PDB file of C-alpha atoms in Angstrom:
ATOM      1  CA  MET A   1      65.528 154.357 115.710  1.00 76.00           C
ATOM      2  CA  ALA A   2      67.879 151.965 117.079  1.00 84.00           C
ATOM      3  CA  ILE A   3      71.604 152.396 117.292  1.00 91.00           C
ATOM      4  CA  VAL A   4      73.226 149.774 115.154  1.00 93.00           C
ATOM      5  CA  HIS A   5      76.741 148.721 115.891  1.00 95.00           C
ATOM      6  CA  GLY A   6      77.350 146.925 112.587  1.00 95.00           C
ATOM      7  CA  PHE A   7      80.458 145.054 111.456  1.00 97.00           C
ATOM      8  CA  ASP A   8      80.560 143.379 108.003  1.00 96.00           C
ATOM      9  CA  SER A   9      83.688 141.143 107.834  1.00 95.00           C
ATOM     10  CA  PRO A  10      85.388 143.049 110.641  1.00 96.00           C
ATOM     11  CA  ASP A  11      89.306 142.826 111.162  1.00 96.00           C
ATOM     12  CA  ARG A  12      88.641 141.065 114.441  1.00 96.00           C
ATOM     13  CA  PHE A  13      85.597 139.495 116.223  1.00 96.00           C
ATOM     14  CA  VAL A  14      86.486 137.578 119.466  1.00 96.00           C
ATOM     15  CA  ALA A  15      85.051 136.652 122.875  1.00 96.00           C
ATOM     16  CA  GLY A  16      87.310 137.761 125.715  1.00 95.00           C
ATOM     17  CA  THR A  17      87.449 138.295 129.488  1.00 95.00           C
ATOM     18  CA  VAL A  18      88.649 140.870 131.909  1.00 94.00           C
ATOM     19  CA  GLY A  19      89.496 139.980 135.463  1.00 90.00           C
ATOM     20  CA  GLU A  20      90.579 136.876 137.386  1.00 86.00           C
ATOM     21  CA  PRO A  21      88.937 133.535 137.252  1.00 82.00           C
ATOM     22  CA  GLY A  22      85.854 133.609 139.380  1.00 81.00           C
ATOM     23  CA  ALA A  23      85.333 137.269 138.872  1.00 86.00           C
ATOM     24  CA  ARG A  24      85.672 137.568 135.124  1.00 91.00           C
ATOM     25  CA  THR A  25      83.546 139.725 132.916  1.00 95.00           C
ATOM     26  CA  PHE A  26      82.953 138.228 129.501  1.00 96.00           C
ATOM     27  CA  PHE A  27      82.811 140.354 126.337  1.00 97.00           C
ATOM     28  CA  LEU A  28      82.097 140.020 122.654  1.00 97.00           C
ATOM     29  CA  GLN A  29      84.300 142.476 120.798  1.00 97.00           C
ATOM     30  CA  ALA A  30      84.499 143.517 117.078  1.00 97.00           C
ATOM     31  CA  ARG A  31      87.160 145.778 115.585  1.00 96.00           C
ATOM     32  CA  ASP A  32      87.216 147.273 112.264  1.00 96.00           C
ATOM     33  CA  GLY A  33      90.068 149.707 111.739  1.00 93.00           C
ATOM     34  CA  GLY A  34      89.998 152.117 114.623  1.00 93.00           C
ATOM     35  CA  ARG A  35      86.459 151.349 115.634  1.00 95.00           C
ATOM     36  CA  VAL A  36      85.963 148.942 118.499  1.00 96.00           C
ATOM     37  CA  THR A  37      82.607 147.771 119.975  1.00 96.00           C
ATOM     38  CA  SER A  38      82.408 145.540 123.123  1.00 97.00           C
ATOM     39  CA  VAL A  39      79.237 144.042 124.582  1.00 97.00           C
ATOM     40  CA  ALA A  40      79.270 142.422 127.937  1.00 96.00           C
ATOM     41  CA  LEU A  41      77.527 138.900 128.396  1.00 96.00           C
ATOM     42  CA  GLU A  42      77.442 135.879 130.735  1.00 95.00           C
ATOM     43  CA  LYS A  43      79.822 133.064 130.358  1.00 93.00           C
ATOM     44  CA  GLN A  44      76.811 130.777 129.550  1.00 94.00           C
ATOM     45  CA  GLN A  45      75.937 133.014 126.641  1.00 96.00           C
ATOM     46  CA  VAL A  46      79.459 132.744 125.285  1.00 96.00           C
ATOM     47  CA  GLU A  47      79.274 128.958 125.528  1.00 94.00           C
ATOM     48  CA  ALA A  48      75.869 128.718 123.957  1.00 95.00           C
ATOM     49  CA  LEU A  49      76.852 131.087 120.997  1.00 96.00           C
ATOM     50  CA  ALA A  50      80.055 129.103 120.329  1.00 96.00           C
ATOM     51  CA  GLU A  51      78.016 125.804 120.359  1.00 96.00           C
ATOM     52  CA  ARG A  52      75.357 127.220 117.987  1.00 96.00           C
ATOM     53  CA  VAL A  53      77.812 128.893 115.565  1.00 96.00           C
ATOM     54  CA  ASP A  54      79.667 125.452 115.426  1.00 95.00           C
ATOM     55  CA  GLU A  55      76.414 123.584 114.787  1.00 95.00           C
ATOM     56  CA  LEU A  56      75.387 126.147 112.046  1.00 95.00           C
ATOM     57  CA  LEU A  57      78.654 125.808 110.258  1.00 95.00           C
ATOM     58  CA  ASP A  58      78.496 121.983 110.483  1.00 94.00           C
ATOM     59  CA  GLU A  59      74.995 122.137 108.878  1.00 93.00           C
ATOM     60  CA  VAL A  60      76.158 124.620 106.240  1.00 91.00           C
ATOM     61  CA  MET A  61      78.989 122.315 105.318  1.00 89.00           C
ATOM     62  CA  THR A  62      76.568 119.652 104.225  1.00 87.00           C
ATOM     63  CA  GLN A  63      74.509 121.860 102.068  1.00 82.00           C
ATOM     64  CA  ALA A  64      75.054 121.632  98.377  1.00 78.00           C
ATOM     65  CA  GLU A  65      74.233 125.296  97.693  1.00 81.00           C
ATOM     66  CA  THR A  66      77.366 126.405  99.598  1.00 75.00           C
ATOM     67  CA  ARG A  67      79.935 127.760  97.209  1.00 80.00           C
ATOM     68  CA  ASP A  68      82.899 128.578  99.480  1.00 80.00           C
ATOM     69  CA  VAL A  69      84.745 126.024 101.539  1.00 80.00           C
ATOM     70  CA  VAL A  70      83.520 125.861 105.171  1.00 82.00           C
ATOM     71  CA  PRO A  71      86.358 124.507 107.367  1.00 87.00           C
ATOM     72  CA  ALA A  72      85.792 121.879 109.858  1.00 85.00           C
ATOM     73  CA  VAL A  73      88.246 123.496 112.341  1.00 86.00           C
ATOM     74  CA  ALA A  74      89.760 126.923 112.588  1.00 85.00           C
ATOM     75  CA  PRO A  75      92.408 127.549 110.140  1.00 87.00           C
ATOM     76  CA  LEU A  76      95.876 127.898 111.764  1.00 87.00           C
ATOM     77  CA  GLY A  77      96.397 131.475 110.332  1.00 87.00           C
ATOM     78  CA  MET A  78      93.191 132.635 111.997  1.00 87.00           C
ATOM     79  CA  VAL A  79      93.928 131.489 115.613  1.00 88.00           C
ATOM     80  CA  ASP A  80      93.761 134.531 117.832  1.00 89.00           C
ATOM     81  CA  ASP A  81      94.957 134.283 121.450  1.00 89.00           C
ATOM     82  CA  GLY A  82      95.561 138.066 121.977  1.00 92.00           C
ATOM     83  CA  PRO A  83      93.897 140.088 124.665  1.00 94.00           C
ATOM     84  CA  LEU A  84      90.835 142.226 123.942  1.00 95.00           C
ATOM     85  CA  ASP A  85      91.527 145.592 122.259  1.00 94.00           C
ATOM     86  CA  ALA A  86      91.573 148.574 124.509  1.00 92.00           C
ATOM     87  CA  PRO A  87      89.539 150.511 125.432  1.00 90.00           C
ATOM     88  CA  ILE A  88      87.042 148.114 126.626  1.00 94.00           C
ATOM     89  CA  GLU A  89      83.906 150.136 127.014  1.00 94.00           C
ATOM     90  CA  GLU A  90      80.703 148.144 127.438  1.00 95.00           C
ATOM     91  CA  GLU A  91      78.067 149.392 124.915  1.00 95.00           C
ATOM     92  CA  PHE A  92      75.373 147.373 126.708  1.00 95.00           C
ATOM     93  CA  ARG A  93      74.792 143.949 128.412  1.00 95.00           C
ATOM     94  CA  ALA A  94      73.779 141.220 126.011  1.00 95.00           C
ATOM     95  CA  GLY A  95      70.207 139.721 126.375  1.00 93.00           C
ATOM     96  CA  THR A  96      68.850 137.822 123.355  1.00 93.00           C
ATOM     97  CA  MET A  97      71.119 136.705 120.466  1.00 94.00           C
ATOM     98  CA  THR A  98      70.035 135.560 117.156  1.00 95.00           C
ATOM     99  CA  LEU A  99      72.125 133.597 114.729  1.00 96.00           C
ATOM    100  CA  SER A 100      71.620 132.928 111.013  1.00 95.00           C
ATOM    101  CA  TRP A 101      73.382 132.083 107.799  1.00 94.00           C
ATOM    102  CA  ASP A 102      73.394 134.565 104.821  1.00 93.00           C
ATOM    103  CA  PRO A 103      73.411 132.217 101.829  1.00 91.00           C
ATOM    104  CA  ASP A 104      74.043 135.031  99.345  1.00 92.00           C
ATOM    105  CA  GLU A 105      77.144 136.482 101.007  1.00 92.00           C
ATOM    106  CA  GLU A 106      77.983 133.205 102.840  1.00 92.00           C
ATOM    107  CA  ARG A 107      78.369 134.705 106.111  1.00 94.00           C
ATOM    108  CA  VAL A 108      77.454 133.933 109.726  1.00 96.00           C
ATOM    109  CA  VAL A 109      75.166 136.748 111.034  1.00 97.00           C
ATOM    110  CA  ILE A 110      75.130 137.300 114.697  1.00 96.00           C
ATOM    111  CA  GLU A 111      72.683 139.904 116.319  1.00 96.00           C
ATOM    112  CA  VAL A 112      72.915 140.834 120.012  1.00 95.00           C
ATOM    113  CA  PHE A 113      70.185 142.797 121.742  1.00 94.00           C
ATOM    114  CA  PRO A 114      70.485 144.510 125.063  1.00 94.00           C
ATOM    115  CA  VAL A 115      69.091 142.615 128.130  1.00 90.00           C
ATOM    116  CA  GLY A 116      65.507 143.632 128.899  1.00 84.00           C
ATOM    117  CA  GLU A 117      64.570 143.879 125.251  1.00 73.00           C
ATOM    118  CA  GLU A 118      64.569 140.178 124.783  1.00 60.00           C
ATOM    119  CA  LEU A 119      61.037 139.792 123.712  1.00 51.00           C
ATOM    120  CA  VAL A 120      60.798 142.456 121.132  1.00 48.00           C
ATOM    121  CA  GLY A 121      59.357 140.909 118.123  1.00 45.00           C
ATOM    122  CA  MET A 122      59.874 137.378 119.438  1.00 47.00           C
ATOM    123  CA  THR A 123      56.621 136.323 120.932  1.00 47.00           C
ATOM    124  CA  GLU A 124      53.975 138.763 119.616  1.00 49.00           C
ATOM    125  CA  PRO A 125      51.757 137.818 116.673  1.00 54.00           C
ATOM    126  CA  GLU A 126      52.637 139.595 113.479  1.00 55.00           C
ATOM    127  CA  ALA A 127      49.721 142.008 113.806  1.00 52.00           C
ATOM    128  CA  GLU A 128      51.079 143.307 117.119  1.00 55.00           C
ATOM    129  CA  LEU A 129      54.660 143.533 115.808  1.00 51.00           C
ATOM    130  CA  GLU A 130      54.003 146.825 114.094  1.00 61.00           C
ATOM    131  CA  ASP A 131      53.171 148.358 117.578  1.00 63.00           C
ATOM    132  CA  ALA A 132      56.143 146.703 119.258  1.00 62.00           C
ATOM    133  CA  PRO A 133      58.914 149.035 120.395  1.00 70.00           C
ATOM    134  CA  GLU A 134      62.175 148.771 118.457  1.00 75.00           C
ATOM    135  CA  PRO A 135      65.290 147.704 120.475  1.00 78.00           C
ATOM    136  CA  SER A 136      67.318 150.752 121.545  1.00 87.00           C
ATOM    137  CA  GLU A 137      70.692 149.326 120.244  1.00 92.00           C
ATOM    138  CA  VAL A 138      71.826 146.138 118.460  1.00 94.00           C
ATOM    139  CA  PHE A 139      75.180 144.799 117.747  1.00 96.00           C
ATOM    140  CA  VAL A 140      75.391 143.008 114.378  1.00 96.00           C
ATOM    141  CA  VAL A 141      78.390 141.107 113.117  1.00 97.00           C
ATOM    142  CA  ARG A 142      78.757 139.377 109.731  1.00 97.00           C
ATOM    143  CA  ILE A 143      81.761 137.047 109.505  1.00 96.00           C
ATOM    144  CA  GLU A 144      83.108 134.419 106.989  1.00 95.00           C
ATOM    145  CA  ALA A 145      82.951 130.742 107.859  1.00 94.00           C
ATOM    146  CA  ALA A 146      86.608 130.403 108.656  1.00 94.00           C
ATOM    147  CA  ARG A 147      86.553 133.367 110.939  1.00 95.00           C
ATOM    148  CA  ALA A 148      83.474 131.958 112.701  1.00 95.00           C
ATOM    149  CA  ARG A 149      85.454 128.634 113.400  1.00 95.00           C
ATOM    150  CA  ALA A 150      88.213 130.638 114.851  1.00 95.00           C
ATOM    151  CA  PHE A 151      85.674 132.433 117.021  1.00 96.00           C
ATOM    152  CA  VAL A 152      84.326 129.106 118.260  1.00 95.00           C
ATOM    153  CA  GLN A 153      87.727 127.943 119.100  1.00 95.00           C
ATOM    154  CA  ARG A 154      88.762 130.899 121.077  1.00 95.00           C
ATOM    155  CA  ALA A 155      85.295 131.106 122.835  1.00 95.00           C
ATOM    156  CA  ASN A 156      85.632 127.533 123.910  1.00 94.00           C
ATOM    157  CA  LYS A 157      89.151 128.125 125.199  1.00 93.00           C
ATOM    158  CA  ILE A 158      88.071 131.331 127.095  1.00 93.00           C
ATOM    159  CA  VAL A 159      85.137 129.522 128.758  1.00 90.00           C
ATOM    160  CA  GLY A 160      87.417 126.600 129.776  1.00 87.00           C
ATOM    161  CA  ALA A 161      89.994 128.780 131.387  1.00 85.00           C
ATOM    162  CA  GLY A 162      88.043 129.514 134.337  1.00 81.00           C
ATOM    163  CA  ARG A 163      88.258 127.911 137.769  1.00 83.00           C
ATOM    164  CA  PRO A 164      88.637 124.169 137.908  1.00 82.00           C
ATOM    165  CA  SER A 165      85.495 122.127 138.772  1.00 82.00           C
ATOM    166  CA  CYS A 166      85.335 120.119 142.128  1.00 84.00           C
ATOM    167  CA  PRO A 167      85.466 116.451 141.195  1.00 84.00           C
ATOM    168  CA  PHE A 168      82.680 115.679 143.773  1.00 84.00           C
ATOM    169  CA  CYS A 169      79.945 118.334 143.497  1.00 84.00           C
ATOM    170  CA  GLY A 170      80.942 120.067 140.173  1.00 81.00           C
ATOM    171  CA  GLN A 171      81.043 123.655 141.637  1.00 82.00           C
ATOM    172  CA  PRO A 172      83.988 125.793 140.737  1.00 80.00           C
ATOM    173  CA  VAL A 173      87.002 125.785 143.145  1.00 82.00           C
ATOM    174  CA  ASP A 174      88.434 128.996 144.178  1.00 80.00           C
ATOM    175  CA  PRO A 175      92.278 129.498 144.547  1.00 76.00           C
ATOM    176  CA  ASP A 176      91.935 129.587 148.388  1.00 78.00           C
ATOM    177  CA  GLY A 177      89.768 126.592 148.687  1.00 76.00           C
ATOM    178  CA  HIS A 178      86.264 125.168 148.338  1.00 78.00           C
ATOM    179  CA  LEU A 179      83.546 124.115 150.836  1.00 81.00           C
ATOM    180  CA  CYS A 180      82.151 121.151 148.995  1.00 82.00           C
ATOM    181  CA  VAL A 181      78.390 120.627 149.702  1.00 81.00           C
ATOM    182  CA  ARG A 182      78.925 116.832 149.138  1.00 79.00           C
ATOM    183  CA  ALA A 183      81.385 116.823 152.040  1.00 76.00           C
ATOM    184  CA  ASN A 184      78.700 117.956 154.444  1.00 72.00           C
ATOM    185  CA  GLY A 185      80.597 121.215 155.206  1.00 64.00           C
ATOM    186  CA  PHE A 186      84.049 119.676 155.754  1.00 63.00           C
ATOM    187  CA  ARG A 187      86.961 120.423 153.629  1.00 61.00           C
ATOM    188  CA  ARG A 188      88.286 117.333 151.768  1.00 56.00           C
ATOM    189  CA  ARG A 189      91.953 116.473 152.208  1.00 58.00           C
ATOM    190  CA  ASP A 190      94.241 116.927 149.187  1.00 56.00           C
ATOM    191  CA  PRO A 191      94.760 113.305 147.958  1.00 52.00           C
ATOM    192  CA  ALA A 192      98.371 114.056 146.975  1.00 50.00           C
TER     193      ALA A 192
END
């Protein structure tokens, strides 16, 4: 039986980081009361999740069946720029993530499975699914549309707060310099 870290309309659901740019660890974190769950993931996963949640909300906005208002941007009262809640204890490292819309409750549903269990139930024919092993853990968060927009805004801000990109090769520039491959091994002079 899988361990389910479930949160239905938690007090807080955010993406955040620990560490300096270039050595940051990314987390998804949900808090409800005194219960905090943190799942580590890659920067690209945070970026992809934010993009997909935004697309899902845009699609839901246009559906006639939607009863509640789906905001086009994060409501001002829901902007969350605070640090991650402590303690930050990694439950597992994220692999596959699924995203859906629950039309009855009108909530975004995000499921995160541990790395290495990505293919459970994803590629096997239905007959083989009964024999497929269950994932050992799953992180499930169900949030309202406004909170989901706030999640997207914060996630995009977190992803963009890393090291600046080199204007020539696009690789990240460290605080102590960058050896640009487009400069054939030579350091470029600062144009200022």
